[in-house]
mmCIF file of N, CA and C and ligand atoms in Angstrom:
data_model
loop_
_atom_site.group_PDB
_atom_site.id
_atom_site.type_symbol
_atom_site.label_atom_id
_atom_site.label_comp_id
_atom_site.label_asym_id
_atom_site.label_seq_id
_atom_site.Cartn_x
_atom_site.Cartn_y
_atom_site.Cartn_z
ATOM 1 N N UNK P 1 -15.800 19.718 0.560
ATOM 2 C CA UNK P 1 -16.298 18.347 0.672
ATOM 3 C C UNK P 1 -15.935 17.565 -0.589
ATOM 4 N N UNK P 2 -15.454 16.351 -0.373
ATOM 5 C CA UNK P 2 -15.111 15.479 -1.502
ATOM 6 C C UNK P 2 -15.837 14.150 -1.270
ATOM 7 N N UNK P 3 -16.522 13.630 -2.277
ATOM 8 C CA UNK P 3 -17.102 12.283 -2.197
ATOM 9 C C UNK P 3 -16.656 11.510 -3.421
ATOM 10 N N UNK P 4 -16.096 10.322 -3.200
ATOM 11 C CA UNK P 4 -15.685 9.474 -4.323
ATOM 12 C C UNK P 4 -16.172 8.056 -4.065
ATOM 13 N N UNK P 5 -16.250 7.264 -5.122
ATOM 14 C CA UNK P 5 -16.765 5.900 -5.010
ATOM 15 C C UNK P 5 -15.717 4.926 -5.532
ATOM 16 N N UNK P 6 -15.486 3.874 -4.761
ATOM 17 C CA UNK P 6 -14.410 2.932 -5.101
ATOM 18 C C UNK P 6 -14.616 2.303 -6.472
ATOM 19 N N UNK P 7 -15.825 1.794 -6.741
ATOM 20 C CA UNK P 7 -16.047 1.115 -8.032
ATOM 21 C C UNK P 7 -15.903 2.083 -9.196
ATOM 22 N N UNK P 8 -16.374 3.314 -9.007
ATOM 23 C CA UNK P 8 -16.200 4.320 -10.068
ATOM 24 C C UNK P 8 -14.725 4.647 -10.255
ATOM 25 N N UNK P 9 -14.028 4.769 -9.142
ATOM 26 C CA UNK P 9 -12.594 5.102 -9.229
ATOM 27 C C UNK P 9 -11.813 3.987 -9.926
ATOM 28 N N UNK P 10 -12.277 2.745 -9.752
ATOM 29 C CA UNK P 10 -11.594 1.609 -10.399
ATOM 30 C C UNK P 10 -11.755 1.646 -11.920
ATOM 31 N N UNK P 11 -12.707 2.421 -12.408
ATOM 32 C CA UNK P 11 -12.888 2.558 -13.864
ATOM 33 C C UNK P 11 -12.054 3.720 -14.410
ATOM 34 N N UNK P 12 -11.230 4.320 -13.584
ATOM 35 C CA UNK P 12 -10.491 5.514 -14.004
ATOM 36 C C UNK P 12 -8.989 5.302 -13.793
ATOM 37 N N UNK P 13 -8.239 6.362 -14.070
ATOM 38 C CA UNK P 13 -6.776 6.293 -13.894
ATOM 39 C C UNK P 13 -6.367 6.230 -12.420
ATOM 40 N N UNK P 14 -7.363 6.318 -11.528
ATOM 41 C CA UNK P 14 -7.040 6.154 -10.098
ATOM 42 C C UNK P 14 -6.615 4.722 -9.770
ATOM 43 N N UNK P 15 -7.027 3.779 -10.614
ATOM 44 C CA UNK P 15 -6.617 2.379 -10.416
ATOM 45 C C UNK P 15 -5.236 2.191 -11.037
ATOM 46 N N UNK P 16 -4.262 1.846 -10.191
ATOM 47 C CA UNK P 16 -2.880 1.654 -10.646
ATOM 48 C C UNK P 16 -2.499 0.208 -10.371
ATOM 49 N N UNK P 17 -1.893 -0.439 -11.382
ATOM 50 C CA UNK P 17 -1.522 -1.850 -11.237
ATOM 51 C C UNK P 17 -0.018 -1.990 -11.121
ATOM 52 N N UNK P 18 0.427 -2.839 -10.217
ATOM 53 C CA UNK P 18 1.860 -3.096 -10.077
ATOM 54 C C UNK P 18 2.398 -3.708 -11.361
ATOM 55 N N UNK P 19 3.620 -3.311 -11.711
ATOM 56 C CA UNK P 19 4.220 -3.819 -12.950
ATOM 57 C C UNK P 19 4.411 -5.332 -12.905
ATOM 58 N N UNK P 20 4.646 -5.884 -11.694
ATOM 59 C CA UNK P 20 4.862 -7.332 -11.578
ATOM 60 C C UNK P 20 3.562 -8.105 -11.363
ATOM 61 N N UNK P 21 2.412 -7.400 -11.371
ATOM 62 C CA UNK P 21 1.113 -8.065 -11.244
ATOM 63 C C UNK P 21 0.768 -8.490 -9.821
ATOM 64 N N UNK P 22 1.564 -8.095 -8.828
ATOM 65 C CA UNK P 22 1.323 -8.544 -7.446
ATOM 66 C C UNK P 22 0.147 -7.853 -6.775
ATOM 67 N N UNK P 23 -0.140 -6.613 -7.174
ATOM 68 C CA UNK P 23 -1.174 -5.837 -6.477
ATOM 69 C C UNK P 23 -1.778 -4.794 -7.392
ATOM 70 N N UNK P 24 -2.946 -4.293 -6.975
ATOM 71 C CA UNK P 24 -3.430 -3.048 -7.571
ATOM 72 C C UNK P 24 -3.876 -2.137 -6.440
ATOM 73 N N UNK P 25 -3.987 -0.867 -6.767
ATOM 74 C CA UNK P 25 -4.299 0.109 -5.741
ATOM 75 C C UNK P 25 -5.142 1.223 -6.343
ATOM 76 N N UNK P 26 -6.254 1.514 -5.697
ATOM 77 C CA UNK P 26 -7.114 2.604 -6.177
ATOM 78 C C UNK P 26 -6.891 3.792 -5.265
ATOM 79 N N UNK P 27 -6.354 4.835 -5.848
ATOM 80 C CA UNK P 27 -5.941 6.007 -5.072
ATOM 81 C C UNK P 27 -7.116 6.983 -4.980
ATOM 82 N N UNK P 28 -7.772 6.947 -3.820
ATOM 83 C CA UNK P 28 -9.017 7.716 -3.649
ATOM 84 C C UNK P 28 -8.777 9.149 -3.206
ATOM 85 N N UNK P 29 -7.638 9.386 -2.573
ATOM 86 C CA UNK P 29 -7.299 10.738 -2.106
ATOM 87 C C UNK P 29 -5.812 10.926 -2.360
ATOM 88 N N UNK P 30 -5.441 12.046 -2.954
ATOM 89 C CA UNK P 30 -4.061 12.230 -3.406
ATOM 90 C C UNK P 30 -3.482 13.573 -2.974
ATOM 91 N N UNK P 31 -2.207 13.749 -3.249
ATOM 92 C CA UNK P 31 -1.521 14.998 -2.902
ATOM 93 C C UNK P 31 -2.268 16.211 -3.458
ATOM 94 N N UNK P 32 -2.820 16.054 -4.659
ATOM 95 C CA UNK P 32 -3.505 17.192 -5.300
ATOM 96 C C UNK P 32 -4.756 17.627 -4.537
ATOM 97 N N UNK P 33 -5.235 16.781 -3.612
ATOM 98 C CA UNK P 33 -6.389 17.155 -2.797
ATOM 99 C C UNK P 33 -5.981 18.001 -1.586
ATOM 100 N N UNK P 34 -4.651 18.104 -1.388
ATOM 101 C CA UNK P 34 -4.109 19.009 -0.360
ATOM 102 C C UNK P 34 -4.498 18.677 1.081
ATOM 103 N N UNK P 35 -4.719 17.386 1.376
ATOM 104 C CA UNK P 35 -5.099 17.010 2.738
ATOM 105 C C UNK P 35 -3.919 16.599 3.613
ATOM 106 N N UNK P 36 -2.740 16.483 3.014
ATOM 107 C CA UNK P 36 -1.562 16.119 3.808
ATOM 108 C C UNK P 36 -1.357 14.612 3.921
ATOM 109 N N UNK P 37 -2.286 13.819 3.397
ATOM 110 C CA UNK P 37 -2.118 12.358 3.369
ATOM 111 C C UNK P 37 -2.821 11.841 2.124
ATOM 112 N N UNK P 38 -2.491 10.608 1.722
ATOM 113 C CA UNK P 38 -3.272 9.978 0.653
ATOM 114 C C UNK P 38 -3.896 8.704 1.194
ATOM 115 N N UNK P 39 -4.980 8.274 0.543
ATOM 116 C CA UNK P 39 -5.769 7.136 1.013
ATOM 117 C C UNK P 39 -6.061 6.232 -0.180
ATOM 118 N N UNK P 40 -5.732 4.958 -0.012
ATOM 119 C CA UNK P 40 -5.845 4.019 -1.136
ATOM 120 C C UNK P 40 -6.516 2.729 -0.674
ATOM 121 N N UNK P 41 -7.228 2.084 -1.578
ATOM 122 C CA UNK P 41 -7.701 0.720 -1.345
ATOM 123 C C UNK P 41 -6.857 -0.192 -2.235
ATOM 124 N N UNK P 42 -6.138 -1.090 -1.573
ATOM 125 C CA UNK P 42 -5.151 -1.935 -2.257
ATOM 126 C C UNK P 42 -5.568 -3.396 -2.170
ATOM 127 N N UNK P 43 -5.374 -4.111 -3.297
ATOM 128 C CA UNK P 43 -5.567 -5.570 -3.282
ATOM 129 C C UNK P 43 -4.206 -6.213 -3.511
ATOM 130 N N UNK P 44 -3.838 -7.086 -2.583
ATOM 131 C CA UNK P 44 -2.583 -7.838 -2.730
ATOM 132 C C UNK P 44 -2.997 -9.248 -3.134
ATOM 133 N N UNK P 45 -2.563 -9.668 -4.304
ATOM 134 C CA UNK P 45 -3.085 -10.919 -4.852
ATOM 135 C C UNK P 45 -2.485 -12.157 -4.195
ATOM 136 N N UNK P 46 -3.366 -13.139 -4.032
ATOM 137 C CA UNK P 46 -3.038 -14.424 -3.411
ATOM 138 C C UNK P 46 -1.782 -15.033 -4.039
ATOM 139 N N UNK P 47 -0.907 -15.515 -3.183
ATOM 140 C CA UNK P 47 0.284 -16.235 -3.645
ATOM 141 C C UNK P 47 1.449 -15.326 -4.021
ATOM 142 N N UNK P 48 1.302 -14.012 -3.798
ATOM 143 C CA UNK P 48 2.384 -13.092 -4.184
ATOM 144 C C UNK P 48 3.250 -12.714 -2.982
ATOM 145 N N UNK P 49 4.467 -12.294 -3.310
ATOM 146 C CA UNK P 49 5.397 -11.732 -2.316
ATOM 147 C C UNK P 49 5.935 -10.431 -2.898
ATOM 148 N N UNK P 50 5.849 -9.355 -2.124
ATOM 149 C CA UNK P 50 6.274 -8.033 -2.612
ATOM 150 C C UNK P 50 7.285 -7.439 -1.651
ATOM 151 N N UNK P 51 8.401 -6.996 -2.218
ATOM 152 C CA UNK P 51 9.432 -6.304 -1.427
ATOM 153 C C UNK P 51 9.087 -4.816 -1.377
ATOM 154 N N UNK P 52 8.980 -4.293 -0.159
ATOM 155 C CA UNK P 52 8.564 -2.894 0.026
ATOM 156 C C UNK P 52 9.502 -2.209 1.017
ATOM 157 N N UNK P 53 9.883 -0.991 0.691
ATOM 158 C CA UNK P 53 10.713 -0.211 1.614
ATOM 159 C C UNK P 53 10.427 1.268 1.377
ATOM 160 N N UNK P 54 9.434 1.792 2.104
ATOM 161 C CA UNK P 54 9.035 3.189 1.895
ATOM 162 C C UNK P 54 9.986 4.115 2.658
ATOM 163 N N UNK P 55 11.080 4.456 2.014
ATOM 164 C CA UNK P 55 12.109 5.279 2.657
ATOM 165 C C UNK P 55 11.649 6.725 2.851
ATOM 166 N N UNK P 56 10.701 7.149 2.022
ATOM 167 C CA UNK P 56 10.305 8.568 2.015
ATOM 168 C C UNK P 56 8.867 8.777 2.485
ATOM 169 N N UNK P 57 8.221 7.702 2.899
ATOM 170 C CA UNK P 57 6.822 7.791 3.319
ATOM 171 C C UNK P 57 6.611 6.997 4.605
ATOM 172 N N UNK P 58 5.548 7.367 5.280
ATOM 173 C CA UNK P 58 5.059 6.667 6.466
ATOM 174 C C UNK P 58 3.727 6.065 6.010
ATOM 175 N N UNK P 59 3.509 4.771 6.269
ATOM 176 C CA UNK P 59 2.274 4.143 5.801
ATOM 177 C C UNK P 59 1.582 3.379 6.930
ATOM 178 N N UNK P 60 0.270 3.500 6.987
ATOM 179 C CA UNK P 60 -0.563 2.677 7.870
ATOM 180 C C UNK P 60 -1.442 1.814 6.972
ATOM 181 N N UNK P 61 -1.570 0.531 7.325
ATOM 182 C CA UNK P 61 -2.269 -0.435 6.469
ATOM 183 C C UNK P 61 -3.284 -1.211 7.313
ATOM 184 N N UNK P 62 -4.563 -1.068 6.982
ATOM 185 C CA UNK P 62 -5.620 -1.766 7.714
ATOM 186 C C UNK P 62 -6.185 -2.881 6.834
ATOM 187 N N UNK P 63 -6.193 -4.097 7.361
ATOM 188 C CA UNK P 63 -6.660 -5.257 6.590
ATOM 189 C C UNK P 63 -8.165 -5.448 6.784
ATOM 190 N N UNK P 64 -8.893 -5.408 5.659
ATOM 191 C CA UNK P 64 -10.355 -5.568 5.704
ATOM 192 C C UNK P 64 -10.779 -6.976 5.314
ATOM 193 N N UNK P 65 -9.949 -7.645 4.504
ATOM 194 C CA UNK P 65 -10.328 -8.951 3.953
ATOM 195 C C UNK P 65 -9.056 -9.671 3.540
ATOM 196 N N UNK P 66 -9.101 -11.009 3.555
ATOM 197 C CA UNK P 66 -7.955 -11.794 3.105
ATOM 198 C C UNK P 66 -7.024 -12.159 4.255
ATOM 199 N N UNK P 67 -5.847 -12.637 3.883
ATOM 200 C CA UNK P 67 -4.917 -13.145 4.890
ATOM 201 C C UNK P 67 -3.510 -13.119 4.339
ATOM 202 N N UNK P 68 -2.555 -12.840 5.207
ATOM 203 C CA UNK P 68 -1.171 -12.854 4.748
ATOM 204 C C UNK P 68 -0.221 -12.594 5.890
ATOM 205 N N UNK P 69 0.965 -12.127 5.530
ATOM 206 C CA UNK P 69 1.955 -11.842 6.565
ATOM 207 C C UNK P 69 2.935 -10.795 6.062
ATOM 208 N N UNK P 70 3.549 -10.135 7.052
ATOM 209 C CA UNK P 70 4.626 -9.192 6.778
ATOM 210 C C UNK P 70 5.879 -9.754 7.437
ATOM 211 N N UNK P 71 6.985 -9.776 6.693
ATOM 212 C CA UNK P 71 8.272 -10.136 7.298
ATOM 213 C C UNK P 71 9.142 -8.883 7.329
ATOM 214 N N UNK P 72 9.500 -8.436 8.524
ATOM 215 C CA UNK P 72 10.382 -7.267 8.631
ATOM 216 C C UNK P 72 11.822 -7.757 8.501
ATOM 217 N N UNK P 73 12.540 -7.145 7.540
ATOM 218 C CA UNK P 73 13.840 -7.702 7.161
ATOM 219 C C UNK P 73 14.943 -7.411 8.178
ATOM 220 N N UNK P 74 14.806 -6.354 8.963
ATOM 221 C CA UNK P 74 15.851 -6.020 9.934
ATOM 222 C C UNK P 74 15.991 -7.096 11.006
ATOM 223 N N UNK P 75 14.844 -7.750 11.354
ATOM 224 C CA UNK P 75 14.888 -8.724 12.445
ATOM 225 C C UNK P 75 14.326 -10.095 12.060
ATOM 226 N N UNK P 76 13.884 -10.240 10.806
ATOM 227 C CA UNK P 76 13.351 -11.532 10.350
ATOM 228 C C UNK P 76 12.037 -11.919 10.983
ATOM 229 N N UNK P 77 11.384 -10.975 11.651
ATOM 230 C CA UNK P 77 10.124 -11.275 12.341
ATOM 231 C C UNK P 77 8.971 -11.406 11.352
ATOM 232 N N UNK P 78 8.104 -12.392 11.610
ATOM 233 C CA UNK P 78 6.923 -12.602 10.766
ATOM 234 C C UNK P 78 5.698 -12.101 11.529
ATOM 235 N N UNK P 79 4.931 -11.240 10.873
ATOM 236 C CA UNK P 79 3.738 -10.659 11.487
ATOM 237 C C UNK P 79 2.518 -11.140 10.693
ATOM 238 N N UNK P 80 1.795 -12.153 11.204
ATOM 239 C CA UNK P 80 0.582 -12.602 10.492
ATOM 240 C C UNK P 80 -0.448 -11.471 10.471
ATOM 241 N N UNK P 81 -1.120 -11.315 9.327
ATOM 242 C CA UNK P 81 -2.107 -10.228 9.182
ATOM 243 C C UNK P 81 -3.446 -10.811 8.766
ATOM 244 N N UNK P 82 -4.487 -10.427 9.484
ATOM 245 C CA UNK P 82 -5.852 -10.907 9.209
ATOM 246 C C UNK P 82 -6.805 -9.715 9.276
ATOM 247 N N UNK P 83 -8.057 -9.898 8.836
ATOM 248 C CA UNK P 83 -9.011 -8.782 8.885
ATOM 249 C C UNK P 83 -9.120 -8.189 10.297
ATOM 250 N N UNK P 84 -9.116 -6.884 10.363
ATOM 251 C CA UNK P 84 -9.168 -6.183 11.647
ATOM 252 C C UNK P 84 -7.809 -5.723 12.120
ATOM 253 N N UNK P 85 -6.733 -6.269 11.520
ATOM 254 C CA UNK P 85 -5.376 -5.853 11.922
ATOM 255 C C UNK P 85 -4.952 -4.596 11.176
ATOM 256 N N UNK P 86 -4.180 -3.783 11.862
ATOM 257 C CA UNK P 86 -3.527 -2.651 11.212
ATOM 258 C C UNK P 86 -2.033 -2.780 11.462
ATOM 259 N N UNK P 87 -1.219 -2.536 10.419
ATOM 260 C CA UNK P 87 0.219 -2.434 10.668
ATOM 261 C C UNK P 87 0.694 -1.081 10.177
ATOM 262 N N UNK P 88 1.670 -0.569 10.901
ATOM 263 C CA UNK P 88 2.119 0.795 10.673
ATOM 264 C C UNK P 88 3.635 0.781 10.523
ATOM 265 N N UNK P 89 4.092 1.263 9.392
ATOM 266 C CA UNK P 89 5.527 1.226 9.086
ATOM 267 C C UNK P 89 6.169 2.496 9.647
ATOM 268 N N UNK P 90 6.192 2.555 10.983
ATOM 269 C CA UNK P 90 6.627 3.792 11.632
ATOM 270 C C UNK P 90 8.136 3.966 11.619
ATOM 271 N N UNK P 91 8.856 2.879 11.264
ATOM 272 C CA UNK P 91 10.324 2.944 11.194
ATOM 273 C C UNK P 91 10.786 2.867 9.735
ATOM 274 N N UNK P 92 9.878 3.182 8.807
ATOM 275 C CA UNK P 92 10.186 2.996 7.372
ATOM 276 C C UNK P 92 10.686 1.566 7.152
ATOM 277 N N UNK P 93 10.052 0.632 7.852
ATOM 278 C CA UNK P 93 10.508 -0.761 7.896
ATOM 279 C C UNK P 93 10.577 -1.397 6.504
ATOM 280 N N UNK P 94 11.738 -1.917 6.160
ATOM 281 C CA UNK P 94 11.858 -2.711 4.928
ATOM 282 C C UNK P 94 11.206 -4.066 5.198
ATOM 283 N N UNK P 95 10.359 -4.541 4.268
ATOM 284 C CA UNK P 95 9.631 -5.772 4.549
ATOM 285 C C UNK P 95 9.215 -6.507 3.289
ATOM 286 N N UNK P 96 8.813 -7.745 3.500
ATOM 287 C CA UNK P 96 8.190 -8.545 2.444
ATOM 288 C C UNK P 96 6.732 -8.711 2.840
ATOM 289 N N UNK P 97 5.845 -8.465 1.893
ATOM 290 C CA UNK P 97 4.415 -8.629 2.140
ATOM 291 C C UNK P 97 3.936 -9.821 1.324
ATOM 292 N N UNK P 98 3.367 -10.802 2.005
ATOM 293 C CA UNK P 98 2.898 -12.026 1.331
ATOM 294 C C UNK P 98 1.406 -12.204 1.594
ATOM 295 N N UNK P 99 0.682 -12.584 0.555
ATOM 296 C CA UNK P 99 -0.751 -12.851 0.712
ATOM 297 C C UNK P 99 -1.005 -14.332 0.485
ATOM 298 N N UNK P 100 -1.620 -14.992 1.465
ATOM 299 C CA UNK P 100 -2.017 -16.395 1.267
ATOM 300 C C UNK P 100 -3.450 -16.440 0.745
ATOM 301 N N UNK P 101 -4.209 -15.384 0.978
ATOM 302 C CA UNK P 101 -5.571 -15.202 0.435
ATOM 303 C C UNK P 101 -5.648 -13.723 0.055
ATOM 304 N N UNK P 102 -6.113 -13.399 -1.132
ATOM 305 C CA UNK P 102 -6.074 -12.001 -1.597
ATOM 306 C C UNK P 102 -6.517 -11.043 -0.496
ATOM 307 N N UNK P 103 -5.653 -10.057 -0.243
ATOM 308 C CA UNK P 103 -5.897 -9.119 0.855
ATOM 309 C C UNK P 103 -6.476 -7.813 0.319
ATOM 310 N N UNK P 104 -7.484 -7.303 1.012
ATOM 311 C CA UNK P 104 -8.046 -5.983 0.695
ATOM 312 C C UNK P 104 -7.629 -5.062 1.837
ATOM 313 N N UNK P 105 -6.881 -4.044 1.500
ATOM 314 C CA UNK P 105 -6.243 -3.194 2.501
ATOM 315 C C UNK P 105 -6.630 -1.735 2.299
ATOM 316 N N UNK P 106 -6.821 -1.024 3.392
ATOM 317 C CA UNK P 106 -6.989 0.433 3.335
ATOM 318 C C UNK P 106 -5.663 1.040 3.777
ATOM 319 N N UNK P 107 -5.068 1.849 2.926
ATOM 320 C CA UNK P 107 -3.708 2.342 3.156
ATOM 321 C C UNK P 107 -3.689 3.868 3.198
ATOM 322 N N UNK P 108 -2.982 4.395 4.192
ATOM 323 C CA UNK P 108 -2.806 5.842 4.309
ATOM 324 C C UNK P 108 -1.319 6.153 4.214
ATOM 325 N N UNK P 109 -0.970 7.102 3.367
ATOM 326 C CA UNK P 109 0.426 7.524 3.200
ATOM 327 C C UNK P 109 0.588 8.993 3.575
ATOM 328 N N UNK P 110 1.654 9.275 4.297
ATOM 329 C CA UNK P 110 2.064 10.650 4.480
ATOM 330 C C UNK P 110 3.581 10.717 4.310
ATOM 331 N N UNK P 111 4.140 11.703 3.583
ATOM 332 C CA UNK P 111 3.386 12.652 2.774
ATOM 333 C C UNK P 111 2.567 11.916 1.715
ATOM 334 N N UNK P 112 1.546 12.583 1.191
ATOM 335 C CA UNK P 112 0.673 11.916 0.221
ATOM 336 C C UNK P 112 1.404 11.590 -1.066
ATOM 337 N N UNK P 113 1.003 10.520 -1.721
ATOM 338 C CA UNK P 113 1.572 10.243 -3.036
ATOM 339 C C UNK P 113 0.799 11.039 -4.096
ATOM 340 N N UNK P 114 1.408 11.143 -5.286
ATOM 341 C CA UNK P 114 0.793 11.989 -6.318
ATOM 342 C C UNK P 114 -0.177 11.200 -7.188
ATOM 343 N N UNK P 115 -0.032 9.849 -7.231
ATOM 344 C CA UNK P 115 -1.056 9.068 -7.928
ATOM 345 C C UNK P 115 -0.554 7.962 -8.821
ATOM 346 N N UNK P 116 0.627 8.111 -9.397
ATOM 347 C CA UNK P 116 1.058 7.108 -10.380
ATOM 348 C C UNK P 116 2.178 6.216 -9.853
ATOM 349 N N UNK P 117 2.557 6.394 -8.597
ATOM 350 C CA UNK P 117 3.708 5.674 -8.052
ATOM 351 C C UNK P 117 3.542 4.150 -8.100
ATOM 352 N N UNK P 118 4.611 3.491 -8.512
ATOM 353 C CA UNK P 118 4.768 2.044 -8.327
ATOM 354 C C UNK P 118 6.146 1.859 -7.708
ATOM 355 N N UNK P 119 6.385 0.691 -7.139
ATOM 356 C CA UNK P 119 7.645 0.494 -6.415
ATOM 357 C C UNK P 119 8.852 0.597 -7.339
ATOM 358 N N UNK P 120 9.870 1.301 -6.865
ATOM 359 C CA UNK P 120 11.135 1.350 -7.591
ATOM 360 C C UNK P 120 11.940 0.100 -7.220
ATOM 361 N N UNK P 121 13.100 -0.044 -7.857
ATOM 362 C CA UNK P 121 13.966 -1.217 -7.646
ATOM 363 C C UNK P 121 14.199 -1.501 -6.160
ATOM 364 N N UNK P 122 14.343 -0.428 -5.345
ATOM 365 C CA UNK P 122 14.656 -0.590 -3.921
ATOM 366 C C UNK P 122 13.410 -0.717 -3.040
ATOM 367 N N UNK P 123 12.231 -0.836 -3.659
ATOM 368 C CA UNK P 123 11.003 -1.028 -2.876
ATOM 369 C C UNK P 123 10.357 0.263 -2.419
ATOM 370 N N UNK P 124 10.924 1.409 -2.803
ATOM 371 C CA UNK P 124 10.391 2.695 -2.341
ATOM 372 C C UNK P 124 9.513 3.348 -3.406
ATOM 373 N N UNK P 125 8.803 4.390 -3.002
ATOM 374 C CA UNK P 125 8.180 5.313 -3.942
ATOM 375 C C UNK P 125 9.046 6.570 -3.923
ATOM 376 N N UNK P 126 9.050 7.294 -5.038
ATOM 377 C CA UNK P 126 9.829 8.521 -5.114
ATOM 378 C C UNK P 126 9.342 9.514 -4.069
ATOM 379 N N UNK P 127 10.264 10.306 -3.500
ATOM 380 C CA UNK P 127 9.830 11.345 -2.557
ATOM 381 C C UNK P 127 8.973 12.393 -3.265
ATOM 382 N N UNK P 128 8.178 13.100 -2.487
ATOM 383 C CA UNK P 128 7.215 14.067 -3.033
ATOM 384 C C UNK P 128 7.875 15.083 -3.962
ATOM 385 N N UNK P 129 9.115 15.482 -3.655
ATOM 386 C CA UNK P 129 9.748 16.559 -4.440
ATOM 387 C C UNK P 129 10.632 16.025 -5.577
ATOM 388 N N UNK P 130 10.491 14.742 -5.929
ATOM 389 C CA UNK P 130 11.305 14.167 -7.005
ATOM 390 C C UNK P 130 10.693 14.443 -8.377
HETATM 391 C C1 9YT F 201 0.568 -2.450 1.499
HETATM 392 C C2 9YT F 201 1.263 -1.783 0.370
HETATM 393 O O1 9YT F 201 2.020 -0.866 0.537
HETATM 394 N N1 9YT F 201 0.991 -2.274 -0.836
HETATM 395 C C3 9YT F 201 1.512 -1.710 -2.046
HETATM 396 C C4 9YT F 201 0.604 -0.707 -2.678
HETATM 397 C C5 9YT F 201 0.380 0.511 -1.805
HETATM 398 N N2 9YT F 201 -0.503 0.233 -0.724
HETATM 399 C C6 9YT F 201 -0.266 1.627 -2.601
HETATM 400 O O2 9YT F 201 -1.427 1.920 -2.360
HETATM 401 O O3 9YT F 201 0.382 2.199 -3.465
#
């Protein structure tokens, strides 16, 4: 059994901030917990645009608060996102994530991330065995 608290985790190294200041993410469950997935609470700050391309991970993102949109680059489609929506990058979709109102997201990654990942130049996180 594991119990963790978001506010407590935000006071620790579990809180990771994007180098460009666009988002932060509190990694509540990680590869070291051996569950086969990781679970994060992410804030995407209002007025930001982030290029993301998880080539080595599958991610599901549930919006709890805020407002924004995802633009999938392969087809130029815009997907408005509001509380209650979930989007799933089942095709390792390259996309732009924009927040018009700071978004609070619950994110699940498989394979799990190790904890310190931030986006590389190409929008990806390093694969688990890197
Ligand atoms: C939605 C998304 O991928 N945002 C970037 C941060 C990521 N959720 C993470 O938790 O590392």
